[in-house]
Short mmCIF file of C-alpha atoms in Angstrom, two decimals:
data_model
loop_
_atom_site.label_atom_id
_atom_site.label_comp_id
_atom_site.label_asym_id
_atom_site.label_seq_id
_atom_site.Cartn_x
_atom_site.Cartn_y
_atom_site.Cartn_z
CA MET Q 1 4.33 -31.57 10.86
CA ASN Q 2 3.89 -28.69 9.47
CA LYS Q 3 6.78 -27.80 8.15
CA ILE Q 4 5.88 -31.05 5.67
CA SER Q 5 4.84 -30.79 2.80
CA PHE Q 6 4.49 -33.78 -0.11
CA PHE Q 7 5.63 -33.67 -4.08
CA ASN Q 8 3.20 -37.04 -5.28
CA PRO Q 9 0.02 -36.24 -2.58
CA GLU Q 10 -1.95 -37.98 -5.44
CA PHE Q 11 -0.38 -41.10 -3.63
CA PHE Q 12 -3.42 -40.70 -0.28
CA TRP Q 13 -5.55 -42.23 -2.38
CA LEU Q 14 -4.65 -45.64 -2.09
CA PHE Q 15 -5.04 -45.66 1.54
CA LEU Q 16 -8.81 -45.63 -0.08
CA LEU Q 17 -7.73 -50.29 -0.62
CA ILE Q 18 -6.91 -51.32 3.65
CA PRO Q 19 -10.12 -51.36 4.86
CA SER Q 20 -10.82 -54.16 1.52
CA VAL Q 21 -7.46 -55.66 2.72
CA ILE Q 22 -8.18 -56.42 6.32
CA ILE Q 23 -11.38 -56.85 5.24
CA TRP Q 24 -9.77 -59.88 2.51
CA TYR Q 25 -8.13 -61.13 5.82
CA PHE Q 26 -10.95 -61.44 7.74
CA TRP Q 27 -12.25 -63.70 5.30
CA LYS Q 28 -9.63 -65.84 4.41
CA ARG Q 29 -7.92 -65.55 7.70
CA ASN Q 30 -8.94 -70.16 8.17
CA GLU Q 31 -7.69 -70.48 5.40
CA GLN Q 32 -4.07 -68.81 6.17
CA SER Q 33 -3.06 -71.85 8.49
CA ALA Q 34 -3.16 -75.61 7.90
CA SER Q 35 -6.18 -77.86 10.26
CA LEU Q 36 -6.26 -80.72 10.90
CA LYS Q 37 -9.54 -82.54 11.10
CA MET Q 38 -10.32 -84.44 13.90
CA SER Q 39 -14.17 -86.01 14.96
CA SER Q 40 -14.32 -84.38 18.74
CA THR Q 41 -11.32 -82.12 19.95
CA ALA Q 42 -13.33 -82.72 24.01
CA GLY Q 43 -9.56 -84.87 24.53
CA PHE Q 44 -7.64 -81.33 23.96
CA GLN Q 45 -6.79 -78.06 26.34
CA ASN Q 46 -8.84 -75.71 24.65
CA SER Q 47 -6.43 -72.61 25.50
CA LYS Q 48 -4.42 -70.81 23.45
CA SER Q 49 -0.53 -69.86 23.93
CA LEU Q 50 0.59 -66.20 24.22
CA ILE Q 51 2.34 -66.49 21.29
CA ALA Q 52 -1.08 -67.89 19.32
CA LYS Q 53 -2.50 -65.11 20.61
CA LEU Q 54 -0.10 -62.77 18.97
CA LYS Q 55 0.32 -64.34 14.88
CA PRO Q 56 -2.48 -62.06 14.17
CA GLY Q 57 -0.86 -58.99 14.55
CA LEU Q 58 1.14 -60.91 12.19
CA TYR Q 59 -1.12 -59.25 9.50
CA VAL Q 60 -0.86 -55.48 10.98
CA PHE Q 61 2.79 -55.37 9.98
CA ARG Q 62 1.73 -55.86 6.42
CA ILE Q 63 -0.79 -53.27 7.22
CA LEU Q 64 1.57 -50.90 9.47
CA ALA Q 65 3.70 -51.81 6.19
CA LEU Q 66 1.99 -51.38 2.89
CA SER Q 67 0.73 -47.61 4.87
CA SER Q 68 4.24 -46.85 4.90
CA LEU Q 69 4.72 -47.21 1.93
CA ILE Q 70 2.06 -45.49 0.37
CA ILE Q 71 3.41 -42.42 2.57
CA ALA Q 72 6.83 -42.96 0.44
CA LEU Q 73 4.98 -42.38 -2.28
CA ALA Q 74 3.50 -39.25 -1.74
CA ARG Q 75 7.26 -38.01 -1.20
CA PRO Q 76 7.15 -36.66 1.83
CA ARG Q 77 9.64 -33.98 2.09
CA THR Q 78 10.55 -30.48 4.54
CA VAL Q 79 11.65 -27.68 2.62
CA ASP Q 80 13.66 -24.65 3.36
CA ILE Q 81 13.17 -21.73 2.03
CA SER Q 82 16.11 -18.49 0.98
CA ASN Q 83 15.28 -15.62 -1.01
CA GLN Q 84 17.17 -12.91 -2.14
CA THR Q 85 16.66 -9.21 -3.63
CA LYS Q 86 18.75 -8.16 -6.49
CA ILE Q 87 17.65 -4.85 -7.41
CA THR Q 88 17.80 -4.53 -11.47
CA LYS Q 89 16.82 -1.57 -11.77
CA GLY Q 90 18.58 1.80 -9.52
CA ILE Q 91 17.15 5.00 -9.94
CA ASP Q 92 20.15 8.53 -9.20
CA ILE Q 93 18.05 11.32 -8.63
CA VAL Q 94 19.01 14.47 -7.58
CA MET Q 95 17.18 17.53 -5.33
CA ALA Q 96 18.00 21.17 -7.15
CA ILE Q 97 16.26 23.54 -4.10
CA ASP Q 98 15.50 27.03 -4.42
CA VAL Q 99 16.79 28.39 -1.16
CA SER Q 100 16.70 32.19 -2.01
CA GLY Q 101 15.00 34.40 0.59
CA SER Q 102 11.18 34.09 -0.94
CA MET Q 103 11.73 30.41 0.66
CA LEU Q 104 11.11 31.42 3.97
CA THR Q 105 7.70 33.01 2.42
CA LYS Q 106 5.12 31.94 5.44
CA ASP Q 107 2.91 31.18 2.70
CA LEU Q 108 3.22 27.44 3.53
CA LYS Q 109 4.06 26.53 7.92
CA PRO Q 110 6.20 27.42 9.09
CA ASN Q 111 7.00 28.92 6.40
CA ARG Q 112 8.18 27.46 1.97
CA MET Q 113 11.91 25.89 2.96
CA GLU Q 114 11.08 24.39 6.27
CA ALA Q 115 8.72 22.64 4.90
CA LEU Q 116 9.94 21.34 2.24
CA LYS Q 117 12.87 20.08 4.23
CA LYS Q 118 10.98 17.83 5.67
CA VAL Q 119 8.73 16.70 2.91
CA ALA Q 120 12.02 16.17 0.92
CA ALA Q 121 13.28 14.39 3.64
CA ASP Q 122 10.52 11.87 3.78
CA PHE Q 123 10.69 10.94 0.22
CA VAL Q 124 14.86 10.11 0.64
CA GLN Q 125 13.34 7.84 3.48
CA GLU Q 126 10.90 5.92 0.41
CA ARG Q 127 13.74 5.74 -1.23
CA PRO Q 128 15.92 3.05 -0.33
CA ASN Q 129 17.40 1.48 -3.52
CA ASP Q 130 18.39 4.65 -5.08
CA ARG Q 131 21.61 6.52 -5.07
CA ILE Q 132 20.46 10.49 -4.06
CA GLY Q 133 21.96 14.31 -4.22
CA LEU Q 134 21.42 17.02 -3.30
CA VAL Q 135 21.92 20.95 -4.97
CA LEU Q 136 21.41 23.80 -3.91
CA TYR Q 137 21.16 27.41 -6.02
CA ALA Q 138 20.12 31.49 -5.80
CA SER Q 139 21.71 33.42 -7.57
CA GLU Q 140 24.35 30.68 -7.91
CA ALA Q 141 24.61 27.02 -6.60
CA TYR Q 142 26.24 24.40 -5.33
CA THR Q 143 26.36 21.17 -4.78
CA LYS Q 144 25.66 20.22 -0.91
CA THR Q 145 25.68 16.35 -1.57
CA PRO Q 146 27.08 14.55 -4.13
CA VAL Q 147 24.45 11.29 -4.53
CA THR Q 148 25.66 8.84 -2.40
CA SER Q 149 23.05 6.13 -1.23
CA ASP Q 150 23.61 6.88 2.50
CA LYS Q 151 21.02 8.01 3.10
CA ALA Q 152 21.23 8.72 6.80
CA ILE Q 153 24.54 11.87 4.47
CA ILE Q 154 20.99 12.92 2.59
CA ILE Q 155 18.85 13.40 5.40
CA GLU Q 156 21.50 14.93 8.22
CA ALA Q 157 22.31 17.52 4.66
CA ILE Q 158 18.59 18.17 3.92
CA LYS Q 159 18.11 19.17 7.48
CA SER Q 160 20.48 21.62 8.00
CA ILE Q 161 19.14 23.70 4.79
CA LYS Q 162 18.59 26.78 6.07
CA TYR Q 163 18.80 30.49 4.54
CA ASP Q 164 22.37 32.56 4.94
CA THR Q 165 24.19 34.57 2.63
CA VAL Q 166 26.63 32.14 1.32
CA LEU Q 167 25.21 33.13 -1.71
CA GLN Q 168 24.01 36.41 -3.57
CA ASP Q 169 19.59 36.74 -3.57
CA GLY Q 170 18.32 35.73 -6.12
CA THR Q 171 16.81 33.08 -8.43
CA GLY Q 172 19.72 31.24 -11.43
CA ILE Q 173 16.79 27.96 -12.13
CA GLY Q 174 19.36 27.79 -14.87
CA MET Q 175 22.01 27.25 -12.60
CA GLY Q 176 20.23 24.78 -10.54
CA LEU Q 177 19.94 22.91 -13.12
CA ALA Q 178 23.23 23.18 -15.28
CA THR Q 179 24.26 21.57 -11.54
CA ALA Q 180 22.60 19.35 -10.71
CA VAL Q 181 23.08 17.77 -14.47
CA ASN Q 182 26.45 17.83 -14.15
CA ARG Q 183 26.48 15.58 -10.55
CA LEU Q 184 24.14 13.18 -13.35
CA LYS Q 185 26.09 13.51 -16.38
CA ASN Q 186 28.70 10.61 -16.34
CA SER Q 187 25.93 8.07 -13.22
CA LYS Q 188 25.90 4.44 -14.79
CA ALA Q 189 22.26 4.15 -13.14
CA LYS Q 190 19.50 3.19 -15.70
CA SER Q 191 17.05 5.58 -14.86
CA ARG Q 192 18.44 9.97 -13.91
CA VAL Q 193 15.57 12.08 -12.16
CA ILE Q 194 15.94 15.18 -11.21
CA ILE Q 195 13.19 17.00 -8.87
CA LEU Q 196 13.96 20.78 -9.11
CA LEU Q 197 11.69 22.76 -6.84
CA THR Q 198 11.40 27.57 -7.62
CA ASP Q 199 9.18 29.12 -6.08
CA GLY Q 200 10.21 32.09 -8.05
CA VAL Q 201 11.42 33.23 -11.64
CA ASN Q 202 14.91 32.63 -12.58
CA ASN Q 203 15.83 36.59 -12.57
CA ALA Q 204 19.92 35.97 -12.10
CA GLY Q 205 23.03 33.06 -13.00
CA PHE Q 206 25.06 33.10 -16.52
CA ILE Q 207 22.55 30.19 -17.53
CA GLU Q 208 19.78 30.37 -19.29
CA PRO Q 209 17.01 28.11 -17.74
CA GLU Q 210 16.01 26.34 -21.34
CA THR Q 211 20.35 25.71 -22.22
CA ALA Q 212 20.20 23.80 -18.85
CA SER Q 213 17.05 21.88 -19.75
CA ASP Q 214 18.97 21.44 -23.13
CA ILE Q 215 21.43 19.95 -21.57
CA ALA Q 216 19.79 17.45 -19.26
CA LYS Q 217 17.96 16.05 -22.39
CA GLN Q 218 21.49 15.32 -24.22
CA TYR Q 219 21.87 12.94 -21.15
CA GLY Q 220 18.44 11.64 -21.24
CA ILE Q 221 18.14 12.53 -18.15
CA LYS Q 222 14.68 13.14 -16.77
CA VAL Q 223 13.78 16.80 -15.43
CA TYR Q 224 10.29 17.40 -12.72
CA THR Q 225 9.57 20.65 -11.44
CA ILE Q 226 7.73 22.36 -8.68
CA GLY Q 227 6.43 25.89 -8.60
CA ILE Q 228 6.18 25.91 -4.94
CA GLY Q 229 3.94 28.73 -3.50
CA THR Q 230 0.39 30.52 -3.41
CA ASN Q 231 -1.58 31.82 -6.38
CA GLY Q 232 -2.13 35.63 -5.64
CA MET Q 233 -0.43 37.19 -2.03
CA ALA Q 234 2.36 35.91 0.48
CA GLU Q 235 3.83 36.68 3.44
CA SER Q 236 7.39 37.31 1.98
CA PRO Q 237 10.45 38.19 3.54
CA TYR Q 238 10.76 42.68 2.34
CA SER Q 239 13.68 43.20 4.30
CA TYR Q 240 16.02 43.62 7.95
CA ALA Q 241 15.57 45.68 10.74
CA PRO Q 242 18.46 47.19 12.11
CA ASN Q 243 19.18 44.31 14.45
CA GLY Q 244 19.52 42.51 11.59
CA SER Q 245 16.06 40.59 11.16
CA LEU Q 246 13.95 40.53 8.82
CA ILE Q 247 10.90 41.69 8.14
CA PHE Q 248 8.29 40.71 6.78
CA LYS Q 249 4.61 41.93 4.28
CA MET Q 250 1.94 40.66 1.74
CA GLN Q 251 3.18 40.62 -1.71
CA LYS Q 252 2.37 38.64 -4.89
CA VAL Q 253 3.21 35.94 -5.84
CA GLU Q 254 6.04 35.13 -8.97
CA ILE Q 255 6.55 32.31 -10.34
CA ASP Q 256 7.28 31.10 -13.88
CA GLU Q 257 5.41 28.20 -14.37
CA GLN Q 258 5.49 28.57 -17.92
CA LEU Q 259 9.38 28.57 -17.91
CA LEU Q 260 9.80 25.02 -15.57
CA LYS Q 261 6.41 23.71 -17.63
CA ASN Q 262 8.46 23.64 -21.00
CA ILE Q 263 11.70 21.64 -18.69
CA ALA Q 264 9.55 19.04 -17.58
CA ARG Q 265 7.58 18.33 -21.54
CA LYS Q 266 11.08 19.02 -22.32
CA THR Q 267 13.30 16.11 -20.93
CA ASP Q 268 10.28 14.05 -20.63
CA GLY Q 269 8.96 15.07 -16.93
CA THR Q 270 5.53 16.63 -15.09
CA TYR Q 271 5.30 20.03 -13.42
CA PHE Q 272 3.70 20.23 -10.40
CA ARG Q 273 2.37 23.36 -8.55
CA ALA Q 274 2.30 23.35 -4.35
CA THR Q 275 0.23 25.00 -2.67
CA SER Q 276 -0.03 24.40 0.28
CA ASN Q 277 1.64 21.45 2.37
CA ASP Q 278 -0.57 19.15 2.23
CA LYS Q 279 0.06 19.45 -2.10
CA LEU Q 280 3.89 19.42 -1.66
CA VAL Q 281 3.51 16.34 0.38
CA GLN Q 282 1.22 14.82 -2.30
CA ILE Q 283 3.89 15.89 -5.38
CA TYR Q 284 6.41 13.98 -3.69
CA ASN Q 285 4.14 10.85 -3.55
CA SER Q 286 2.74 11.11 -6.88
CA ILE Q 287 7.08 11.25 -7.70
CA ASN Q 288 7.46 8.40 -6.06
CA LYS Q 289 5.26 6.58 -7.44
CA LEU Q 290 6.15 7.43 -10.64
CA GLU Q 291 10.03 6.68 -10.45
CA THR Q 292 9.84 3.25 -9.28
CA THR Q 293 12.86 0.67 -8.88
CA GLU Q 294 12.27 -2.72 -10.04
CA ILE Q 295 13.30 -5.25 -7.93
CA GLU Q 296 14.05 -8.63 -8.19
CA GLU Q 297 12.81 -11.02 -6.04
CA LEU Q 298 15.32 -14.75 -6.14
CA LYS Q 299 13.69 -17.54 -4.01
CA PHE Q 300 16.26 -20.86 -3.39
CA TYR Q 301 14.55 -23.90 -2.17
CA ASP Q 302 16.19 -26.83 -0.56
CA TYR Q 303 14.62 -30.01 -0.23
CA ASP Q 304 15.22 -32.69 2.87
CA GLU Q 305 13.74 -36.07 1.38
CA LYS Q 306 12.06 -37.60 4.22
CA TYR Q 307 10.75 -41.03 2.31
CA ARG Q 308 13.80 -42.75 2.54
CA GLY Q 309 12.91 -43.68 6.78
CA PHE Q 310 9.54 -44.92 5.44
CA VAL Q 311 10.77 -47.34 2.36
CA LEU Q 312 13.29 -48.73 5.41
CA PHE Q 313 10.31 -48.48 7.75
CA ALA Q 314 8.25 -51.45 5.53
CA LEU Q 315 11.36 -53.02 4.23
CA PHE Q 316 11.47 -53.66 8.63
CA LEU Q 317 7.84 -55.11 8.80
CA VAL Q 318 8.24 -56.73 5.61
CA VAL Q 319 11.13 -58.51 6.79
CA LEU Q 320 9.71 -59.20 10.72
CA GLU Q 321 6.13 -60.70 9.60
CA PHE Q 322 8.13 -63.31 6.97
CA GLY Q 323 10.78 -63.83 10.17
CA LEU Q 324 8.60 -64.70 11.74
CA ARG Q 325 5.87 -66.36 9.95
CA ASN Q 326 8.90 -68.65 8.49
CA THR Q 327 10.29 -69.76 12.05
CA VAL Q 328 7.76 -68.63 15.56
CA TYR Q 329 4.83 -69.33 13.43
CA ARG Q 330 5.74 -72.04 10.76
CA SER Q 331 2.77 -74.91 10.77
CA PHE Q 332 4.48 -78.30 11.46
CA ILE Q 333 0.16 -79.92 9.94
#
């Protein structure tokens, strides 16, 4: 019964008439059969046959038929609901990540690069309906993963990020932004977003950040910029030891915040500053909430009407009562 609903439940109020019908029957029951007046019945046998005792059951059939018709009027039915989700506004996102040597600075734990990798992977997992790509840059830039809906590929690419000598050290913010724009310029998505992260100042590359941001604006691409690193001094890579390992020392952190603010403002984005692991998490959560994907959920209802069975049952009882009343219980007096 949990799956049965009623389209017209107001008809159940008709059940209030049933007691009145029963009372009326008991009041008029002696007038329902033919009678014969005699001065004395002493010479007749007083016991009734079984058929005579069952005659009041005819009225029970009528009450049951009436109850069944009331239920039929209430339209009992079961419903099977199926859902279909339709993404109406997809977003293409490219994360442009600085992989210069300064990303190994230990002001975030265990360092900026490792902290970013964990947060970025979590961000990707929370965007199941969007396509995401990955661009890495130092003095130059390259596309590590094109824009794709395969989140496993993106997460694996993020986990494999490391500092190496493939790219010449330096910070080419313009190069990273321009490469990310190039991955999105032909996208047909309703919204296109770049998340540009750096921990330094633009000191390399042949494309100026202002030029790259102008191109992003021309294509209607929004850029969220993130400056990662504490304010003041931090333990950063300084040089190589004879065995090839990096030597760290306390150095002043320099981030061109004004440049990052200008890029964000020009492209209708937002600038964030991540000075700790927790702050970095909060920033990606904020971007996740700002860039929402519209999803339309369609529900399909398949109703199976059950009133026909109650109508047929009522009809059967009426026919049964009529047949018995005019055959077995027919009065000849």
